[in-house]
Amino acid sequence: MKSAMHKNQKIILDKLAREKYQLLYLHGKNGELSCPVCNEKVRLFLGIQKEPYFYHIKSPEHICPEPVIEDEFEPDIVERNGFRIPQGRTIIETAKNTSLFRPAKTIECSIPLKKTTTATKLEHDSYLKELAANEVILDISQAAAVVETEGSLLVLAGAGSGKTRVLTARTAYMLDVKKIDPGTIMLVTFTSKAAGEMKTRLLTYPKIKKEQINKLVTGTFHSIFYRILMFHEGSNWSAERLLKKEWQRDKILKEAGREIDLSEKEFAYDLALQQIGFWKNSLLFPHEVKPQSDWEEKTAFLYKKYEEYKKQKGLFDFDDMLIGCYQLLSSSLSLLELYQNRFKYFMIDEFQDINKVQYELIKLLSGKHKNVCAVGDDDQSIYSFRGSDPSYLLAFEKDFPFAQLVSLDQNYRSSHEIVSAANEMISKNKVRRIKKMKAQFESGTSPILFFPYDEEEEATMIVTDIQEKIVQGAKPSDFAILYRTNAGSRAVFERLASSNLPFKIDLDSEAFYERRIVKSVLSFLKISLDEDDNQALADILPILFLSQTVLKDLKAESILNDCTYLEALSHLKTKHAFQEKKIKKAVQLIRSLKFASPLNSIETIEKDLGFLDFLKKRGTESNQQDRGSDDLKDLKVAAKSFSSIQAFLSHTDHMSAMNKEIKNLSKHFPNAISLSTIHRAKGLEYNNVYIIGAVDGSLPHDYALDSARNGEFGALEEERRLFYVAMTRAKNELLMSVPQNRRGKKANPSRFLSPLMKRNKK
């Protein structure tokens, strides 16, 4: 059905303004739509692979005969005071010549699947036969990586190529066949979980004993090199000296920030900590940093003070573990020689994510024997923000000139349709090792591009699609929804929270309405409703360029004059008459907010109350990856669906509470839809993957586009690698969302999709 009734008015989908579909969907959920023929309640179907239509709630399969649709919209005529007057149209009135729903399109597979024999040809190796008998079957490339144990080896392990199997089989081969002393082998992973999984898997190999595994030196860079520090300089590196918590490091920075009058509410100390970590992992010490902006200059000052404070108090952080071990080994040749003799074999997982200090440590320790097996994929290097650098993998032969190269090019995870599309997309990167992954199976389902109107409709379409598939037999854990940044998950989180579908989120993901900029804007709305909201008052002071010290004066003024906190603000005395005048005007504007819609109120806060000026002076606005104005745009999109501030604030409180509840419940519900950033999803796999926000400005991120305009293409290439990682998480079905509008403005499809969109079909 293409028509329905809302408040005695006929709605015709083909004539409805495109931006009204989501509102119409909500009206249906609220029971406000009916069939124009039988008058039964109907809803709007808003999914991915079918065009929108109305269906009966009680009997979805029932279809009433479609009523005749007039060529012209005839408004109802009402009689008032003897005059016949056309009745005013509602917000969801039908409109002529409107843009239509854009149907989803599939990405054709340009290359047919060629069945290749992947079984190893090294049948003469009895150990490989024994592994095969125990269901550890290796292909030709995997087997080559396993048996090449002497000298340096670079294993290019593409997405889904079985690198964990290679690392464990190689370790087992070294122990059982080569009879190598396990105490001379160092196996480095990037997470403790990965190290544990490898040990567990090793126990399943024939003839491998637990005592051997226990003698292996395994773990993350931090855990391994911290043990070395503790052994030689235990008193300086004892655990009680470690700054474990972010709030501890944050406190040191804030104390230093007071020396240059940095506001705790205005300056982005969390991002400053991240930047300091980047400098440290790049072995850039305070006197070597060359700031590129005013924000970096302030951060460099904090870095200097931070290091001085730690040195004075005898404290250290996690980054210091690696730097400290590097300095220890570099300054003592005898100690370095001791460890070079001790460790003869090195295996490093996720080598594309290695940073400078980690690389220099491996170079030092392997200097004598040069038996380094580096396993990684430059196409999956996505952590430059914390110092990771794929150039170490790309130029591996420079420091290890006799290194052999093995390429694992069989993808055992994803379908041929997905692998083909991912290959074509990543091939446009210029700085990479040339490789092309090959799939092992076809799913019969091509990747899909779909085109929601905006973020709100995007979320509705995805949840509808998942609900359909679960009805058909899929499990919630089959699905993952991936996004570039946590803030991009707001709409889909809200849609899932209002459904009956189980889902889980990253434990450290910040609730959208708890983000600093968002909370500040909401505080203006809160104090407009409750002029005695003490916390809201404290939150808006920085935006009015007032310090927290005036709170006491405002409370006193409120008591003396028997007025609200907001009224007291208008009586505040400062040293500048122009500032007092601005504050009085601000109070009047804040009071007027409660009479406007949430969207209009936010625009008033943004422009008339000087919020944009505040953002320009705040550190994050100059930060490449986390601009405060982006949060403001996202908040305006969220506010569009609400007509009153009370309803909107109630919604924001509910969503913040839901965020905490979902985090607490996530560990108890393994069979749940996964919501995750792409960075967090690396290394994981799902039957069905949705990538949201595949438009320029989101993926690739704005900061990468800005860099490219200035002639720097490194960030843009990393964004393409990020997209590649997202695509290759999918096993059977990949759906990519290309919203037509983002943050209230027209959006362009991600430039990464260009080679794929040229050959799509319905």
PDB file of C-alpha atoms in Angstrom, residues 491-706:
ATOM      1  CA  ALA A 491      20.760   7.254  16.254  1.00  0.00           C
ATOM      2  CA  VAL A 492      21.207   3.501  15.865  1.00  0.00           C
ATOM      3  CA  PHE A 493      21.741   3.130  19.624  1.00  0.00           C
ATOM      4  CA  GLU A 494      18.470   4.961  20.260  1.00  0.00           C
ATOM      5  CA  ARG A 495      16.564   2.884  17.719  1.00  0.00           C
ATOM      6  CA  LEU A 496      17.855  -0.376  19.194  1.00  0.00           C
ATOM      7  CA  ALA A 497      17.150   0.851  22.729  1.00  0.00           C
ATOM      8  CA  SER A 498      13.497   1.345  21.773  1.00  0.00           C
ATOM      9  CA  SER A 499      13.275  -2.107  20.165  1.00  0.00           C
ATOM     10  CA  ASN A 500      13.171  -5.519  21.821  1.00  0.00           C
ATOM     11  CA  LEU A 501      16.459  -6.596  20.233  1.00  0.00           C
ATOM     12  CA  PRO A 502      19.417  -7.476  22.502  1.00  0.00           C
ATOM     13  CA  PHE A 503      22.583  -5.511  21.710  1.00  0.00           C
ATOM     14  CA  LYS A 504      25.938  -4.674  23.252  1.00  0.00           C
ATOM     15  CA  ILE A 505      28.351  -1.733  23.055  1.00  0.00           C
ATOM     16  CA  ASP A 506      31.998  -1.085  23.876  1.00  0.00           C
ATOM     17  CA  LEU A 507      32.426  -0.730  27.628  1.00  0.00           C
ATOM     18  CA  ASP A 508      34.432   2.472  27.236  1.00  0.00           C
ATOM     19  CA  SER A 509      32.104   4.102  24.705  1.00  0.00           C
ATOM     20  CA  GLU A 510      30.861   7.445  25.980  1.00  0.00           C
ATOM     21  CA  ALA A 511      27.122   8.084  25.943  1.00  0.00           C
ATOM     22  CA  PHE A 512      26.389  10.778  23.360  1.00  0.00           C
ATOM     23  CA  TYR A 513      24.412  12.958  25.764  1.00  0.00           C
ATOM     24  CA  GLU A 514      27.251  12.727  28.311  1.00  0.00           C
ATOM     25  CA  ARG A 515      29.813  14.264  25.947  1.00  0.00           C
ATOM     26  CA  ARG A 516      31.128  17.542  27.312  1.00  0.00           C
ATOM     27  CA  ILE A 517      29.860  19.808  24.531  1.00  0.00           C
ATOM     28  CA  VAL A 518      26.459  18.108  24.418  1.00  0.00           C
ATOM     29  CA  LYS A 519      26.029  18.338  28.199  1.00  0.00           C
ATOM     30  CA  SER A 520      26.817  22.062  28.076  1.00  0.00           C
ATOM     31  CA  VAL A 521      24.083  22.719  25.509  1.00  0.00           C
ATOM     32  CA  LEU A 522      21.584  20.575  27.404  1.00  0.00           C
ATOM     33  CA  SER A 523      22.390  22.551  30.554  1.00  0.00           C
ATOM     34  CA  PHE A 524      21.058  25.706  28.885  1.00  0.00           C
ATOM     35  CA  LEU A 525      17.801  23.871  28.166  1.00  0.00           C
ATOM     36  CA  LYS A 526      17.629  22.514  31.716  1.00  0.00           C
ATOM     37  CA  ILE A 527      18.110  25.852  33.425  1.00  0.00           C
ATOM     38  CA  SER A 528      15.496  27.438  31.151  1.00  0.00           C
ATOM     39  CA  LEU A 529      12.992  24.997  32.680  1.00  0.00           C
ATOM     40  CA  ASP A 530      14.389  25.054  36.215  1.00  0.00           C
ATOM     41  CA  GLU A 531      16.122  28.324  37.050  1.00  0.00           C
ATOM     42  CA  ASP A 532      17.453  26.854  40.308  1.00  0.00           C
ATOM     43  CA  ASP A 533      19.289  23.929  38.650  1.00  0.00           C
ATOM     44  CA  ASN A 534      22.650  24.283  40.388  1.00  0.00           C
ATOM     45  CA  GLN A 535      24.536  21.797  38.187  1.00  0.00           C
ATOM     46  CA  ALA A 536      23.179  23.277  34.959  1.00  0.00           C
ATOM     47  CA  LEU A 537      24.239  26.727  36.119  1.00  0.00           C
ATOM     48  CA  ALA A 538      27.790  25.500  36.790  1.00  0.00           C
ATOM     49  CA  ASP A 539      27.929  23.887  33.345  1.00  0.00           C
ATOM     50  CA  ILE A 540      26.950  27.035  31.420  1.00  0.00           C
ATOM     51  CA  LEU A 541      29.357  29.428  33.181  1.00  0.00           C
ATOM     52  CA  PRO A 542      32.371  28.612  30.929  1.00  0.00           C
ATOM     53  CA  ILE A 543      30.262  29.308  27.829  1.00  0.00           C
ATOM     54  CA  LEU A 544      29.422  32.723  29.273  1.00  0.00           C
ATOM     55  CA  PHE A 545      33.173  33.157  29.921  1.00  0.00           C
ATOM     56  CA  LEU A 546      32.698  33.144  33.688  1.00  0.00           C
ATOM     57  CA  SER A 547      34.797  31.163  36.145  1.00  0.00           C
ATOM     58  CA  GLN A 548      33.393  28.654  38.631  1.00  0.00           C
ATOM     59  CA  THR A 549      34.372  31.020  41.469  1.00  0.00           C
ATOM     60  CA  VAL A 550      31.274  33.152  40.776  1.00  0.00           C
ATOM     61  CA  LEU A 551      29.016  30.309  41.940  1.00  0.00           C
ATOM     62  CA  LYS A 552      29.339  31.397  45.569  1.00  0.00           C
ATOM     63  CA  ASP A 553      28.408  34.964  44.633  1.00  0.00           C
ATOM     64  CA  LEU A 554      25.368  33.754  42.704  1.00  0.00           C
ATOM     65  CA  LYS A 555      24.148  31.606  45.582  1.00  0.00           C
ATOM     66  CA  ALA A 556      24.560  34.526  47.993  1.00  0.00           C
ATOM     67  CA  GLU A 557      22.745  36.863  45.590  1.00  0.00           C
ATOM     68  CA  SER A 558      19.929  34.328  45.269  1.00  0.00           C
ATOM     69  CA  ILE A 559      19.445  34.196  49.042  1.00  0.00           C
ATOM     70  CA  LEU A 560      19.696  37.961  49.601  1.00  0.00           C
ATOM     71  CA  ASN A 561      17.265  38.869  46.839  1.00  0.00           C
ATOM     72  CA  ASP A 562      15.038  35.796  47.156  1.00  0.00           C
ATOM     73  CA  CYS A 563      15.447  35.011  43.465  1.00  0.00           C
ATOM     74  CA  THR A 564      16.440  32.068  41.300  1.00  0.00           C
ATOM     75  CA  TYR A 565      20.045  31.279  40.408  1.00  0.00           C
ATOM     76  CA  LEU A 566      19.366  32.407  36.844  1.00  0.00           C
ATOM     77  CA  GLU A 567      17.876  35.697  38.031  1.00  0.00           C
ATOM     78  CA  ALA A 568      20.901  36.153  40.298  1.00  0.00           C
ATOM     79  CA  LEU A 569      23.122  35.804  37.230  1.00  0.00           C
ATOM     80  CA  SER A 570      21.562  38.957  35.762  1.00  0.00           C
ATOM     81  CA  HIS A 571      22.592  40.880  38.897  1.00  0.00           C
ATOM     82  CA  LEU A 572      26.197  39.673  38.788  1.00  0.00           C
ATOM     83  CA  LYS A 573      28.793  42.427  39.076  1.00  0.00           C
ATOM     84  CA  THR A 574      31.999  42.104  37.056  1.00  0.00           C
ATOM     85  CA  LYS A 575      34.829  44.500  36.310  1.00  0.00           C
ATOM     86  CA  HIS A 576      33.454  45.239  32.848  1.00  0.00           C
ATOM     87  CA  ALA A 577      30.154  47.002  32.108  1.00  0.00           C
ATOM     88  CA  PHE A 578      29.930  45.453  28.612  1.00  0.00           C
ATOM     89  CA  GLN A 579      30.198  41.965  30.137  1.00  0.00           C
ATOM     90  CA  GLU A 580      27.408  42.677  32.634  1.00  0.00           C
ATOM     91  CA  LYS A 581      25.233  43.864  29.759  1.00  0.00           C
ATOM     92  CA  LYS A 582      25.936  40.670  27.791  1.00  0.00           C
ATOM     93  CA  ILE A 583      25.092  38.506  30.814  1.00  0.00           C
ATOM     94  CA  LYS A 584      21.735  40.260  31.337  1.00  0.00           C
ATOM     95  CA  LYS A 585      20.902  39.733  27.673  1.00  0.00           C
ATOM     96  CA  ALA A 586      21.964  36.075  27.994  1.00  0.00           C
ATOM     97  CA  VAL A 587      19.602  35.558  30.934  1.00  0.00           C
ATOM     98  CA  GLN A 588      16.680  36.868  28.862  1.00  0.00           C
ATOM     99  CA  LEU A 589      17.594  34.567  25.973  1.00  0.00           C
ATOM    100  CA  ILE A 590      17.947  31.535  28.270  1.00  0.00           C
ATOM    101  CA  ARG A 591      14.473  32.192  29.713  1.00  0.00           C
ATOM    102  CA  SER A 592      13.003  32.342  26.215  1.00  0.00           C
ATOM    103  CA  LEU A 593      14.368  28.907  25.275  1.00  0.00           C
ATOM    104  CA  LYS A 594      11.558  26.976  26.961  1.00  0.00           C
ATOM    105  CA  PHE A 595       9.004  28.512  24.616  1.00  0.00           C
ATOM    106  CA  ALA A 596      10.743  27.301  21.439  1.00  0.00           C
ATOM    107  CA  SER A 597      11.258  23.864  19.908  1.00  0.00           C
ATOM    108  CA  PRO A 598      14.439  22.010  20.935  1.00  0.00           C
ATOM    109  CA  LEU A 599      15.975  22.601  17.502  1.00  0.00           C
ATOM    110  CA  ASN A 600      15.287  26.338  17.515  1.00  0.00           C
ATOM    111  CA  SER A 601      16.512  26.593  21.104  1.00  0.00           C
ATOM    112  CA  ILE A 602      19.823  24.926  20.222  1.00  0.00           C
ATOM    113  CA  GLU A 603      20.254  27.321  17.291  1.00  0.00           C
ATOM    114  CA  THR A 604      19.695  30.220  19.699  1.00  0.00           C
ATOM    115  CA  ILE A 605      22.345  28.814  22.050  1.00  0.00           C
ATOM    116  CA  GLU A 606      24.665  28.297  19.117  1.00  0.00           C
ATOM    117  CA  LYS A 607      24.420  31.786  17.634  1.00  0.00           C
ATOM    118  CA  ASP A 608      22.821  34.294  20.018  1.00  0.00           C
ATOM    119  CA  LEU A 609      24.337  32.928  23.235  1.00  0.00           C
ATOM    120  CA  GLY A 610      27.834  32.697  21.725  1.00  0.00           C
ATOM    121  CA  PHE A 611      28.333  28.932  21.882  1.00  0.00           C
ATOM    122  CA  LEU A 612      30.157  28.897  18.546  1.00  0.00           C
ATOM    123  CA  ASP A 613      32.522  31.601  19.811  1.00  0.00           C
ATOM    124  CA  PHE A 614      33.194  29.463  22.866  1.00  0.00           C
ATOM    125  CA  LEU A 615      34.008  26.449  20.684  1.00  0.00           C
ATOM    126  CA  LYS A 616      36.476  28.445  18.597  1.00  0.00           C
ATOM    127  CA  LYS A 617      38.385  29.372  21.748  1.00  0.00           C
ATOM    128  CA  ARG A 618      38.260  25.823  23.106  1.00  0.00           C
ATOM    129  CA  GLY A 619      41.113  23.451  22.282  1.00  0.00           C
ATOM    130  CA  THR A 620      39.051  20.736  20.611  1.00  0.00           C
ATOM    131  CA  GLU A 621      37.834  22.979  17.819  1.00  0.00           C
ATOM    132  CA  SER A 622      41.372  23.047  16.437  1.00  0.00           C
ATOM    133  CA  ASN A 623      41.829  19.330  17.092  1.00  0.00           C
ATOM    134  CA  GLN A 624      41.614  17.355  13.880  1.00  0.00           C
ATOM    135  CA  GLN A 625      39.565  14.367  14.983  1.00  0.00           C
ATOM    136  CA  ASP A 626      37.221  15.688  17.667  1.00  0.00           C
ATOM    137  CA  ARG A 627      35.657  19.047  16.894  1.00  0.00           C
ATOM    138  CA  GLY A 628      33.102  20.338  19.341  1.00  0.00           C
ATOM    139  CA  SER A 629      30.953  21.833  16.590  1.00  0.00           C
ATOM    140  CA  ASP A 630      30.416  18.305  15.211  1.00  0.00           C
ATOM    141  CA  ASP A 631      28.726  17.303  18.469  1.00  0.00           C
ATOM    142  CA  LEU A 632      26.528  20.376  18.159  1.00  0.00           C
ATOM    143  CA  LYS A 633      25.445  19.367  14.641  1.00  0.00           C
ATOM    144  CA  ASP A 634      24.680  15.818  15.799  1.00  0.00           C
ATOM    145  CA  LEU A 635      22.624  17.174  18.689  1.00  0.00           C
ATOM    146  CA  LYS A 636      20.538  19.294  16.317  1.00  0.00           C
ATOM    147  CA  VAL A 637      19.743  16.207  14.233  1.00  0.00           C
ATOM    148  CA  ALA A 638      18.592  14.407  17.403  1.00  0.00           C
ATOM    149  CA  ALA A 639      16.465  17.395  18.469  1.00  0.00           C
ATOM    150  CA  LYS A 640      14.516  17.522  15.190  1.00  0.00           C
ATOM    151  CA  SER A 641      12.216  14.684  16.262  1.00  0.00           C
ATOM    152  CA  PHE A 642      10.919  16.515  19.367  1.00  0.00           C
ATOM    153  CA  SER A 643       8.445  19.374  19.684  1.00  0.00           C
ATOM    154  CA  SER A 644       9.066  20.262  23.348  1.00  0.00           C
ATOM    155  CA  ILE A 645      12.167  20.744  25.465  1.00  0.00           C
ATOM    156  CA  GLN A 646      10.648  18.675  28.291  1.00  0.00           C
ATOM    157  CA  ALA A 647      10.205  15.678  25.984  1.00  0.00           C
ATOM    158  CA  PHE A 648      13.684  16.079  24.519  1.00  0.00           C
ATOM    159  CA  LEU A 649      15.401  16.307  27.929  1.00  0.00           C
ATOM    160  CA  SER A 650      13.441  13.317  29.161  1.00  0.00           C
ATOM    161  CA  HIS A 651      14.678  11.407  26.116  1.00  0.00           C
ATOM    162  CA  THR A 652      18.333  12.405  26.666  1.00  0.00           C
ATOM    163  CA  ASP A 653      18.200  11.328  30.324  1.00  0.00           C
ATOM    164  CA  HIS A 654      16.622   8.007  29.346  1.00  0.00           C
ATOM    165  CA  MET A 655      19.254   7.330  26.664  1.00  0.00           C
ATOM    166  CA  SER A 656      22.129   8.117  29.063  1.00  0.00           C
ATOM    167  CA  ALA A 657      20.648   5.707  31.600  1.00  0.00           C
ATOM    168  CA  MET A 658      20.176   3.081  28.876  1.00  0.00           C
ATOM    169  CA  ASN A 659      23.834   3.424  27.899  1.00  0.00           C
ATOM    170  CA  LYS A 660      24.915   2.504  31.437  1.00  0.00           C
ATOM    171  CA  GLU A 661      22.407  -0.339  31.619  1.00  0.00           C
ATOM    172  CA  ILE A 662      23.461  -1.851  28.279  1.00  0.00           C
ATOM    173  CA  LYS A 663      27.119  -1.774  29.372  1.00  0.00           C
ATOM    174  CA  ASN A 664      26.256  -3.623  32.571  1.00  0.00           C
ATOM    175  CA  LEU A 665      24.197  -6.211  30.720  1.00  0.00           C
ATOM    176  CA  SER A 666      26.529  -6.715  27.723  1.00  0.00           C
ATOM    177  CA  LYS A 667      28.702  -9.353  29.381  1.00  0.00           C
ATOM    178  CA  HIS A 668      25.620 -11.396  30.327  1.00  0.00           C
ATOM    179  CA  PHE A 669      24.176 -11.527  26.791  1.00  0.00           C
ATOM    180  CA  PRO A 670      26.648 -13.031  24.305  1.00  0.00           C
ATOM    181  CA  ASN A 671      23.839 -13.538  21.767  1.00  0.00           C
ATOM    182  CA  ALA A 672      23.454  -9.853  20.994  1.00  0.00           C
ATOM    183  CA  ILE A 673      23.905  -7.410  18.122  1.00  0.00           C
ATOM    184  CA  SER A 674      27.324  -5.720  18.331  1.00  0.00           C
ATOM    185  CA  LEU A 675      27.662  -1.950  18.102  1.00  0.00           C
ATOM    186  CA  SER A 676      31.302  -1.003  17.665  1.00  0.00           C
ATOM    187  CA  THR A 677      33.735   1.463  16.204  1.00  0.00           C
ATOM    188  CA  ILE A 678      35.688   0.022  13.303  1.00  0.00           C
ATOM    189  CA  HIS A 679      38.892   0.328  15.334  1.00  0.00           C
ATOM    190  CA  ARG A 680      37.427  -1.859  18.090  1.00  0.00           C
ATOM    191  CA  ALA A 681      36.102  -4.427  15.619  1.00  0.00           C
ATOM    192  CA  LYS A 682      39.510  -5.148  14.088  1.00  0.00           C
ATOM    193  CA  GLY A 683      40.324  -8.835  14.447  1.00  0.00           C
ATOM    194  CA  LEU A 684      36.654  -9.802  14.852  1.00  0.00           C
ATOM    195  CA  GLU A 685      34.204 -11.289  12.370  1.00  0.00           C
ATOM    196  CA  TYR A 686      30.424 -11.414  11.923  1.00  0.00           C
ATOM    197  CA  ASN A 687      28.009 -13.057   9.497  1.00  0.00           C
ATOM    198  CA  ASN A 688      26.339  -9.736   8.644  1.00  0.00           C
ATOM    199  CA  VAL A 689      27.963  -6.305   8.863  1.00  0.00           C
ATOM    200  CA  TYR A 690      26.394  -2.856   8.448  1.00  0.00           C
ATOM    201  CA  ILE A 691      28.781   0.057   7.873  1.00  0.00           C
ATOM    202  CA  ILE A 692      27.040   3.337   8.631  1.00  0.00           C
ATOM    203  CA  GLY A 693      27.874   6.832   7.433  1.00  0.00           C
ATOM    204  CA  ALA A 694      29.770   5.913   4.249  1.00  0.00           C
ATOM    205  CA  VAL A 695      29.968   9.535   3.131  1.00  0.00           C
ATOM    206  CA  ASP A 696      32.757  12.076   2.807  1.00  0.00           C
ATOM    207  CA  GLY A 697      33.318  13.754   6.161  1.00  0.00           C
ATOM    208  CA  SER A 698      32.454  10.604   8.080  1.00  0.00           C
ATOM    209  CA  LEU A 699      34.424   7.868   6.295  1.00  0.00           C
ATOM    210  CA  PRO A 700      36.800   9.374   5.266  1.00  0.00           C
ATOM    211  CA  HIS A 701      36.823  11.688   8.260  1.00  0.00           C
ATOM    212  CA  ASP A 702      36.878  15.458   7.754  1.00  0.00           C
ATOM    213  CA  TYR A 703      40.423  15.779   9.087  1.00  0.00           C
ATOM    214  CA  ALA A 704      41.728  13.375   6.401  1.00  0.00           C
ATOM    215  CA  LEU A 705      39.988  15.394   3.685  1.00  0.00           C
ATOM    216  CA  ASP A 706      41.522  18.595   5.067  1.00  0.00           C
TER     217      ASP A 706
END
